[in-house]
XYZ file of C-alpha atoms in Angstrom:
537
model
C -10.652 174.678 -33.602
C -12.698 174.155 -36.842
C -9.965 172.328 -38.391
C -9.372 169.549 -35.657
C -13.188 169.238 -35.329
C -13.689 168.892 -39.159
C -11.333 166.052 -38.810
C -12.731 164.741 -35.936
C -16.409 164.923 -37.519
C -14.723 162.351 -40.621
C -13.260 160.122 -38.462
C -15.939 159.867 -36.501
C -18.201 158.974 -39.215
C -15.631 156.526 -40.612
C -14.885 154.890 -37.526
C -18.855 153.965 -36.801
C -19.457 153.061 -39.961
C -16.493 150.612 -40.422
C -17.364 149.439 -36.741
C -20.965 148.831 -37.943
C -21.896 151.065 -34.844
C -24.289 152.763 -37.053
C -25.938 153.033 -40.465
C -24.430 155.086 -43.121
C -27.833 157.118 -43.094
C -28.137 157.421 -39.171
C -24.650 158.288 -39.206
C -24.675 161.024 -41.963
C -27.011 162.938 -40.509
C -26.452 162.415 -36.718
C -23.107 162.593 -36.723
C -23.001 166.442 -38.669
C -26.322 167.590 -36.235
C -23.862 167.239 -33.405
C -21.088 168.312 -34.613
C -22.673 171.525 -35.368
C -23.795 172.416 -31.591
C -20.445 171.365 -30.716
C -19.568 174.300 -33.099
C -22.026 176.839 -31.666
C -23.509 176.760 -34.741
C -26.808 174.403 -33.743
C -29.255 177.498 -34.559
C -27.990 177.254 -37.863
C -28.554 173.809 -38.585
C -31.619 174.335 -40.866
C -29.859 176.537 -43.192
C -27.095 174.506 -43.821
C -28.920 170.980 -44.778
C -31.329 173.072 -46.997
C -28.651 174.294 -48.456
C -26.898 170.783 -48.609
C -30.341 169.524 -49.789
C -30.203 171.921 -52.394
C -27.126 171.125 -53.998
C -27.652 167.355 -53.868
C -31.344 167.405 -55.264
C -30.018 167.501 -58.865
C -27.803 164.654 -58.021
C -30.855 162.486 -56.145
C -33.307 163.165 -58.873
C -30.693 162.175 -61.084
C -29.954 158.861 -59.333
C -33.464 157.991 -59.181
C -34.626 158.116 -62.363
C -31.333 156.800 -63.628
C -32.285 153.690 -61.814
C -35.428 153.538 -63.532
C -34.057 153.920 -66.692
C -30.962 151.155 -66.434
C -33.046 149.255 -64.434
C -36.119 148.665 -67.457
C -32.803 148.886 -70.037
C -31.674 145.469 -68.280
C -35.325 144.154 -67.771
C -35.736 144.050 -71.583
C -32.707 142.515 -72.266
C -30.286 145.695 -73.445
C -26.925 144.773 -72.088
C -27.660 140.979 -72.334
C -24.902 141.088 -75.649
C -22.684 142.505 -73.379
C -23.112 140.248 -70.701
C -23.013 137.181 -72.694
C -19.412 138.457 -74.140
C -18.145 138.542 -70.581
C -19.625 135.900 -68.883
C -18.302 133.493 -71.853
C -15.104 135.189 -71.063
C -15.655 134.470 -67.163
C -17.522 130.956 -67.348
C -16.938 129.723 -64.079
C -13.302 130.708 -63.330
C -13.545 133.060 -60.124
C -9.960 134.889 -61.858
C -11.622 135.178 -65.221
C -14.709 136.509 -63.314
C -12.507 139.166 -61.293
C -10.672 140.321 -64.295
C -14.329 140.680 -66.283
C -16.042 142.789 -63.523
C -12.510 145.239 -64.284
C -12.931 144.785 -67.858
C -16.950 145.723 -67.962
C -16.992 148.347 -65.481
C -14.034 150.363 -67.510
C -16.024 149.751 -70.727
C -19.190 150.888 -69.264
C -17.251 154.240 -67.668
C -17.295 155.838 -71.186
C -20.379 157.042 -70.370
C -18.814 158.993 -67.610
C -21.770 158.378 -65.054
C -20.490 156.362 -62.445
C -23.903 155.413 -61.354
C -25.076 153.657 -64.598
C -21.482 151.814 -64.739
C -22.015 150.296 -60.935
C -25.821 149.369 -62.250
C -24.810 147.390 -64.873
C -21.885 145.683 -63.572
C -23.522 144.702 -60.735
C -26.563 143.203 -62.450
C -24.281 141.046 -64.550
C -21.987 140.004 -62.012
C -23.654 139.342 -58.908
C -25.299 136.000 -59.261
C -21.769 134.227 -60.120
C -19.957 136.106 -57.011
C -23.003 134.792 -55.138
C -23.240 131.698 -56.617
C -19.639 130.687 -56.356
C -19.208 132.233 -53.080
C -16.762 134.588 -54.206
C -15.836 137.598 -52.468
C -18.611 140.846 -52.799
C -16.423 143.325 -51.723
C -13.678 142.151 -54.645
C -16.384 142.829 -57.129
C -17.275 146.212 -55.562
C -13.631 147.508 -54.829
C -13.275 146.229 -58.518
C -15.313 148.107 -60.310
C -15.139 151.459 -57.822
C -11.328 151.433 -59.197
C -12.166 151.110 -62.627
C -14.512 153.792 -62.693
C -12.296 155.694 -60.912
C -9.530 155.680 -63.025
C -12.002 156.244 -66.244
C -13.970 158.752 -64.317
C -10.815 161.238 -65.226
C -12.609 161.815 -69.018
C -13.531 164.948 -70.140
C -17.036 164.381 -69.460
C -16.846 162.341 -66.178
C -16.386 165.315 -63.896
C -12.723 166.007 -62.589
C -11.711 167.318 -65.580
C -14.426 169.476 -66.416
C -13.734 171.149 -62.972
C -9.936 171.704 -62.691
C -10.596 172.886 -66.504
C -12.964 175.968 -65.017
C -11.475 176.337 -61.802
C -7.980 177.286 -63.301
C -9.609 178.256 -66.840
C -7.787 175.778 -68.871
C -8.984 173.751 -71.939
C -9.815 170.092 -70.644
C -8.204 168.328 -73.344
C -4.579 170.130 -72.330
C -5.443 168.160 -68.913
C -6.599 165.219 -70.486
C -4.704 164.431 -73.404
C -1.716 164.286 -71.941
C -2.576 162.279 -69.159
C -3.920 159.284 -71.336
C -0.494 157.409 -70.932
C -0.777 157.396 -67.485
C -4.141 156.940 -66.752
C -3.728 153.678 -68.772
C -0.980 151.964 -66.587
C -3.768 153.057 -64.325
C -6.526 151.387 -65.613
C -3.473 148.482 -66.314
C -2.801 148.143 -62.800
C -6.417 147.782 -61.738
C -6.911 145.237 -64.131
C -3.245 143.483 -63.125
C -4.928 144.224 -59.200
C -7.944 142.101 -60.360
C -6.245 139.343 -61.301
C -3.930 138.790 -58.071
C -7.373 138.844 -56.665
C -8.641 136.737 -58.818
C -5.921 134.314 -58.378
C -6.110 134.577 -54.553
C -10.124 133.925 -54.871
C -9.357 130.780 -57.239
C -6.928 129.011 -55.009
C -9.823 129.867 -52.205
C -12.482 128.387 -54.418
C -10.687 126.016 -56.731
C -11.950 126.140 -60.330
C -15.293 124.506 -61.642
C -14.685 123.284 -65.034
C -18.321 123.244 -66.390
C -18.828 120.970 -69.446
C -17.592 118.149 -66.862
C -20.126 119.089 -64.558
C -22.740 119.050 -67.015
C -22.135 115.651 -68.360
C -22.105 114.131 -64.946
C -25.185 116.410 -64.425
C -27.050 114.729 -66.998
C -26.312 111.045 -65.623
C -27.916 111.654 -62.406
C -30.855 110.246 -61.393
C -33.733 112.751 -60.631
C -35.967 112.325 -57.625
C -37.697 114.391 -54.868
C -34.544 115.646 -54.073
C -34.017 117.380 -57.453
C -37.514 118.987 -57.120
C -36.439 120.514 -53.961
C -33.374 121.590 -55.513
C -34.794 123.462 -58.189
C -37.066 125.369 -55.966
C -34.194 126.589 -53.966
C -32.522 127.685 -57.325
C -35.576 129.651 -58.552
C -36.002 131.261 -55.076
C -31.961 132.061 -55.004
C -32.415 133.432 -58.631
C -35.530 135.388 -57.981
C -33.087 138.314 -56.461
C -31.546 139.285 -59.533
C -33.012 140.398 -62.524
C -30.872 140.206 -65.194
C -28.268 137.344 -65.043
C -28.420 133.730 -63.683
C -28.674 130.984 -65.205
C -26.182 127.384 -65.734
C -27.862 125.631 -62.720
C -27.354 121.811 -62.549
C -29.197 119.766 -60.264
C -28.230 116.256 -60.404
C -28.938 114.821 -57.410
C -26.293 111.407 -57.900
C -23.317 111.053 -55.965
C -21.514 111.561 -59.116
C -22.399 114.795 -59.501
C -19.394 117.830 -58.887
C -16.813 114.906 -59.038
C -13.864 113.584 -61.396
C -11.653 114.801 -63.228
C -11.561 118.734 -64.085
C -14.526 119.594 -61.334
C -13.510 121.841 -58.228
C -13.523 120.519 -55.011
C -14.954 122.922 -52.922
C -13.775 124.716 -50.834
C -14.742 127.853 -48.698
C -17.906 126.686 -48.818
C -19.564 128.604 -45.907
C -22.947 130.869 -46.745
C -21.132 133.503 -45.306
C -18.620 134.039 -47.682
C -20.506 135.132 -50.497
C -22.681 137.584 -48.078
C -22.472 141.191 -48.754
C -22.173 142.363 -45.772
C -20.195 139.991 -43.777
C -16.872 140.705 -42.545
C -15.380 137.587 -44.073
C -16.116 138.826 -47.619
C -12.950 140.366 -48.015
C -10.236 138.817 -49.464
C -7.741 139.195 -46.574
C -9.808 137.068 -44.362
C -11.572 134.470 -47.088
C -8.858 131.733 -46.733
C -9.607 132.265 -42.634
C -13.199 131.401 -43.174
C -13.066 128.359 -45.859
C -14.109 124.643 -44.980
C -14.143 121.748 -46.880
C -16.916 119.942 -47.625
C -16.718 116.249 -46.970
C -18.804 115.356 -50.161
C -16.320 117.648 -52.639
C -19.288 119.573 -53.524
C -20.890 123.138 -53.061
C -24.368 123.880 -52.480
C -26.231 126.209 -55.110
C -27.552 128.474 -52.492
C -24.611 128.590 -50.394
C -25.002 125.946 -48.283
C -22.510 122.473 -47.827
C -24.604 119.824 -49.357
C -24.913 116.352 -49.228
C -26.148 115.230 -52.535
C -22.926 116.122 -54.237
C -24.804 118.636 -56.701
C -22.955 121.919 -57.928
C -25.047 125.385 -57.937
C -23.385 127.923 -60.626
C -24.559 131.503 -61.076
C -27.983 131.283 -62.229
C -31.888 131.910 -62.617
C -32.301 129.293 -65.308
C -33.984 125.869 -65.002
C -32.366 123.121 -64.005
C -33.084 121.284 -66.801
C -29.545 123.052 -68.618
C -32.181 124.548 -71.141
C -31.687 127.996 -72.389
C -29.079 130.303 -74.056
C -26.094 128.456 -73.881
C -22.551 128.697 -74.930
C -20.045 125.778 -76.587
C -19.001 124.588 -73.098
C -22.587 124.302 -71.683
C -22.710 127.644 -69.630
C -26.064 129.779 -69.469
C -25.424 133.210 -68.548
C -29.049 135.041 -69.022
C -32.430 133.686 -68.534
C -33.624 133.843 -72.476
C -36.880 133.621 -70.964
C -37.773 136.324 -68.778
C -40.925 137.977 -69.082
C -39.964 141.625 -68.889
C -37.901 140.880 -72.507
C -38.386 143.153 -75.576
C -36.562 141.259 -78.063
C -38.588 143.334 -80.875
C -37.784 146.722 -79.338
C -34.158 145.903 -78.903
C -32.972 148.170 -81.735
C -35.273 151.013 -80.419
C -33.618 150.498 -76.777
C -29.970 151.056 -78.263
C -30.841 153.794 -80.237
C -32.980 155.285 -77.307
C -29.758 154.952 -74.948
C -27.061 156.241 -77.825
C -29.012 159.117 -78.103
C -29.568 159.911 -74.192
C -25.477 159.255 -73.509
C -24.982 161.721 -76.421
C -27.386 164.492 -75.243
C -25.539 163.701 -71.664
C -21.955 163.930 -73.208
C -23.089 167.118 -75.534
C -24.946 168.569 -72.391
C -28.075 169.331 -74.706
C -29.952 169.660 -71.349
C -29.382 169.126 -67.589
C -28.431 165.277 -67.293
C -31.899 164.681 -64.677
C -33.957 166.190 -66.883
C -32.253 163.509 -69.452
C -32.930 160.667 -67.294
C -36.400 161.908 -66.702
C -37.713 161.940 -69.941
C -35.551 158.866 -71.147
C -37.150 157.027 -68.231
C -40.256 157.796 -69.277
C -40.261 156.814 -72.707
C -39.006 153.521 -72.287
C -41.258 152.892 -69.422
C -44.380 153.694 -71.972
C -42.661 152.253 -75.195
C -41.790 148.893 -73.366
C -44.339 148.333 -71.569
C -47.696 150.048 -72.657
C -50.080 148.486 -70.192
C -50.067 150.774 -66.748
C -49.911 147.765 -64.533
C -46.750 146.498 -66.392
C -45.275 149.941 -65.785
C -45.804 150.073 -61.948
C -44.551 146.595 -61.389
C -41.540 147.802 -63.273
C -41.139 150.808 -60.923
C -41.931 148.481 -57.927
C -39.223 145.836 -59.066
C -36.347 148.762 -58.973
C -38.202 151.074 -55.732
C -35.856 149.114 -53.522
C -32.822 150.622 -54.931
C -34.069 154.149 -55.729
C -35.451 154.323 -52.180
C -32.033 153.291 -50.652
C -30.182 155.696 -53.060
C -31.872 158.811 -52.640
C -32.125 158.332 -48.597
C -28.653 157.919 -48.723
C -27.656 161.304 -51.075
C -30.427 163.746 -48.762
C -28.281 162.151 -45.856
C -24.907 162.754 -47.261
C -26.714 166.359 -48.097
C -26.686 167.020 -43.989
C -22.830 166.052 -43.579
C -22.092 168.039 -46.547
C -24.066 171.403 -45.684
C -22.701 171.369 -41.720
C -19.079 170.610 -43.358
C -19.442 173.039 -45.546
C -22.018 176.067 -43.763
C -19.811 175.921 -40.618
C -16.603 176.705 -42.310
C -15.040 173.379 -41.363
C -13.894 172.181 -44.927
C -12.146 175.793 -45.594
C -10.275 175.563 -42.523
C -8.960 172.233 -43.029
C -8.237 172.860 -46.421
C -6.489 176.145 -45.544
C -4.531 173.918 -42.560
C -3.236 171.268 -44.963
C -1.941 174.016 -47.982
C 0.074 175.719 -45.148
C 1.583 172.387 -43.558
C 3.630 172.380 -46.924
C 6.923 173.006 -46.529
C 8.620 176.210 -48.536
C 11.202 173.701 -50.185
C 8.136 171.548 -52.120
C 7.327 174.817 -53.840
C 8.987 173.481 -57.143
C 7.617 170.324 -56.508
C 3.718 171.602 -56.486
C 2.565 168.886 -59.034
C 4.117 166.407 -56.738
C 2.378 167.597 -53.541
C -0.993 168.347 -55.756
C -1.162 164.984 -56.701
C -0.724 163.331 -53.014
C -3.053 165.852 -51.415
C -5.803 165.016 -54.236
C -6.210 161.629 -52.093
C -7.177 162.623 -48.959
C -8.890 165.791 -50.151
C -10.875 164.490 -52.496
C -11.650 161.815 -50.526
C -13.112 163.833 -47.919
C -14.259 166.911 -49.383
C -16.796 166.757 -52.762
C -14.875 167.002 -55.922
C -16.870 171.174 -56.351
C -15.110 171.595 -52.819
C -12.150 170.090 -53.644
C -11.596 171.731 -57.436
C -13.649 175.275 -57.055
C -12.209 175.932 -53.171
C -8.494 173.990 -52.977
C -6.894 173.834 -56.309
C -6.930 177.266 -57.233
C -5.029 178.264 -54.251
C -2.407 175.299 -54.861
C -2.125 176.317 -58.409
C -1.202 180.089 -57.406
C 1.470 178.205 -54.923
C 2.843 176.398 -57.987
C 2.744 179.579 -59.720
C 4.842 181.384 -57.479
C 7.327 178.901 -57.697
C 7.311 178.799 -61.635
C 4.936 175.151 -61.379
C 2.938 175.930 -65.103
C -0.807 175.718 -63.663
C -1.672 172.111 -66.158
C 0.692 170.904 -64.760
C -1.354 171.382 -61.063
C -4.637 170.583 -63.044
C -3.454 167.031 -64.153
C -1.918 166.153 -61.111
C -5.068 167.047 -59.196
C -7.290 164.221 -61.019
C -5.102 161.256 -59.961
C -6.777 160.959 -56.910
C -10.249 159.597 -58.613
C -9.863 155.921 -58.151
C -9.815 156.888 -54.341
C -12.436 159.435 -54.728
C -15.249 157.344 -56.039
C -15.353 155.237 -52.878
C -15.604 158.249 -50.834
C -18.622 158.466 -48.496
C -19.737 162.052 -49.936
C -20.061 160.533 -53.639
C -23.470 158.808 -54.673
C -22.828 156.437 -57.009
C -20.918 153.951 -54.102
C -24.199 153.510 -52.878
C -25.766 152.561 -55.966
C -22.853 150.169 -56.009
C -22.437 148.431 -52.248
C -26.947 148.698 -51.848
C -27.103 146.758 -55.583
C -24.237 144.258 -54.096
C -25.544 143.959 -50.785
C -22.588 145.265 -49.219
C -22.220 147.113 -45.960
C -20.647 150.360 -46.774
C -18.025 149.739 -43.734
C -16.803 146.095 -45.232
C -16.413 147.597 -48.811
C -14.262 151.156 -47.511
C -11.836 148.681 -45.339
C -11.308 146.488 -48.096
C -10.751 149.088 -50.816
C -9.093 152.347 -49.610
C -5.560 150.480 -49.510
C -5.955 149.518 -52.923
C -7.935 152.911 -54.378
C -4.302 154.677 -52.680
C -1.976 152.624 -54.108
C -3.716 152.795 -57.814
C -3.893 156.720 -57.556
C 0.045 156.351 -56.803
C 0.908 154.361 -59.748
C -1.220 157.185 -61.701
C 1.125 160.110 -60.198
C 3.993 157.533 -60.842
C 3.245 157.055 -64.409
C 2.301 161.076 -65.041
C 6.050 161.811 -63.399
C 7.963 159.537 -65.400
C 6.314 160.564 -68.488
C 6.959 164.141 -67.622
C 3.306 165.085 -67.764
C 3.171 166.099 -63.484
């Protein structure tokens, strides 16, 4: 009885949520609350989310002050080196820009917080996904994948805990898994560009220096003035990257040779929540615009002027590249060009206490956040409008982890994830026994996808491995197929981070699991692929 209602309790949840019947907060903790009277168990209720409040608070206090700390990191201009490298790579190319969300979020995984990695890709790629209308949930299923796969390091997690549950070294896991985990990390970047490619035959491709040149020729007016103040107010919703706007108001303007003619060109499909974000349904919801030309806020036009990702003026003045492009706003106020060296150092030395576990990782964030809060900005009014300008997100956040705190303390108090754990390691049949790594590896996607990676590793893998055992399976073997399931894992409803992610894209939780699960499955499969046919599973 506890295992069917455990599974009815997840579906549940998933169903509303990808139905946009309810919130993901209403539903996390409604959803559990009556599952548990269902159970008998309603007296209990209290114990179990204090408990699940317990566990999480780590994780929340973590999140939040994480958040402050990436979020003044990017204010003064940190990652804008970074950014600039990719977004030269991108320029205006909605393939380049698909393949450079992949390639940043995998280099910013080395850190092995997932939340930090979904902050910073976000913040630089938003405004051109917005700005050329591309697809949100790409960007979001993007970079969940690449963390995913890179969230399989020694110090990301997984590892750590199939290393203590079955009290093996981590780097006998790890090590030999690189090979595969790279034609992982291979296939979500081969993933992002079929994406890409899809997106730029939806779009078309903007070729900016020509759009700049015309740019200049056209006249300016009252029209212009009123197209720069929708720019600003567009760009006034990101804080770190914008910038490239061109506001010609002639008829020439987004035309001739090398310039895109728009496509697609609805508001709607660059919204983050809107159904017709995904991919599968973008080429449903494009119209062309009878003037060949895109509005900058994401509106059809008339004036034949082309919007790229920006905050900049529309005067083309600021920090741009050989073709024209401006990818950050050089002249932000919250900058700290002077303290740019202390910054780096600052955040070297915080990933490196993380990493070395010198002390607990919110207790890290805490005091990190602090200093660069007083260090940046010394004046008290500069610091609380710093904290204001990122409460948004740390308010969603941490409602969202106390929330997912209720489902997992019922799941877990009531006895529900035991029993369906329990239920799915008997379904195997005796004649998989030799193949344990095999059937470790497949059941690491939906377990870990519905239980929390200390249920999953501390509760389920030991009593797999001791199956493998029996049938002469060595117990690494077990341990490195049990991590393949991560690219799946870190869009699962019971992990933080993904709401860092979809709540900095503006993307409803519901539009971004549809889109990615299908892809998040078949990456974790061409992981267990690769780790069979190089004999390491």
């Amino acid at each position: 009885m506890l295992t069917i209602l455990g599974f009815a309790m997840i579906a549940t949840f998933l169903v509303l949520i990808m139905m946009k019947k309810m919130s993901p907060i209403a539903a996390l903790v409604l959803i559990p609350a009556l599952f548990c009277v269902f159970v008998g168990k309603g007296a209990h209720l209290g114990d179990y989310v204090i408990d699940g409040v317990s566990s999480l608070a780590p994780t929340a206090a973590m999140l939040m002050f994480a958040i402050v700390y990436f979020g003044v990191m990017i204010d003064v201009g940190l990652f804008d080196p970074i950014v600039r490298a990719i977004l030269r790579f991108c320029k205006a190319d909605p393939l380049r820009i698909v393949v450079g969300t992949a390639l940043l979020a995998a280099i910013v995984s080395l850190d092995g917080d997932g939340s930090t990695t979904f902050m910073i890709t976000v913040s630089a790629m938003y405004p051109l996904y917005k700005r050329l209308k591309m697809s949100l949930v790409v960007m979001t299923g993007i970079a969940a994948m690449a963390n995913g796969v890179m969230n399989t390091l020694p110090w990301g997690g997984p590892t750590a805990r199939a290393a203590t549950a079955l009290k093996v070294d981590a780097s006998d896991i790890f090590v030999p898994m690189i090979p595969a985990l790279a034609v992982g990390l291979l296939a979500v970047i081969a993933l992002s560009y079929v994406l890409g490619l899809r997106e730029r035959r939806r779009l078309g491709m903007l070729t900016l220096d020509r759009v700049l040149d015309t740019g200049k020729d056209a006249g300016k007016g009252t029209e212009d003035a009123a197209e720069d103040a929708t720019e600003d107010a567009a760009a006034s919703e990101t804080v770190l990257v914008g910038a490239g706007t061109v506001a010609g108001a002639g008829s020439g303007a987004g035309t001739g040779p090398g310039a895109r003619t728009a496509t697609g060109g609805g508001g709607t499909a660059g919204g983050g929540g809107d159904v017709a974000d995904s991919a599968e349904s973008a080429d449903a919801t494009g119209s062309t615009d009878s003037t060949g030309s895109t509005g900058s806020t994401g509106s059809t036009g008339s004036t034949g002027s082309t919007g790229l990702a920006g905050s900049g003026r529309a005067d083309g003045s600021g920090d741009q590249d050989e073709d024209g492009f401006q990818g950050l706003d050089p002249n932000r106020a919250t900058l700290r060009p002077r303290l740019y060296w202390f910054n780096a150092l600052l955040t070297v030395a915080l990933l490196t206490a993380m990493i070395m576990e010198w002390l607990p990782i919110p207790v890290l964030f805490l005091i990190g956040a602090a200093l660069a809060l007083t260090v940046n900005y010394p004046r008290i009014p500069d610091q609380k409008a710093r904290i204001a300008a990122h409460a948004d997100n740390v308010l969603n956040v941490s409602g969202m982890v106390f929330a997912a705190a209720v489902f997992t303390g019922v799941l877990t108090g009531t006895g529900m994830v035991d029993h369906m754990a329990r239920w799915l390691v008997d379904t195997i049949p005796g004649g998989m026994g030799p193949h344990m790594g095999l059937v470790t590896g497949l059941l690491s996607l939906p377990l870990t996808y519905f239980m929390s990676n200390d249920g999953f590793y501390f509760g389920v893998l030991p009593v797999l491995a001791e199956a493998g055992a029996a049938h002469g399976v060595p117990t690494l073997e077990i341990a490195r197929a049990s991590i393949v399931g991560q690219p799946l894992h870190m869009s699962s409803p019971l992990v933080p981070a993904v709401y860092v992610l979809v709540g900095m894209a503006r993307v409803e939780f519901g539009d971004h699991t549809r889109f990615v699960v299908k892809w998040a499955v078949l990456t974790s499969l061409v992981v267990l692929g690769a780790g069979i046919l190089f004999g390491t599973i």
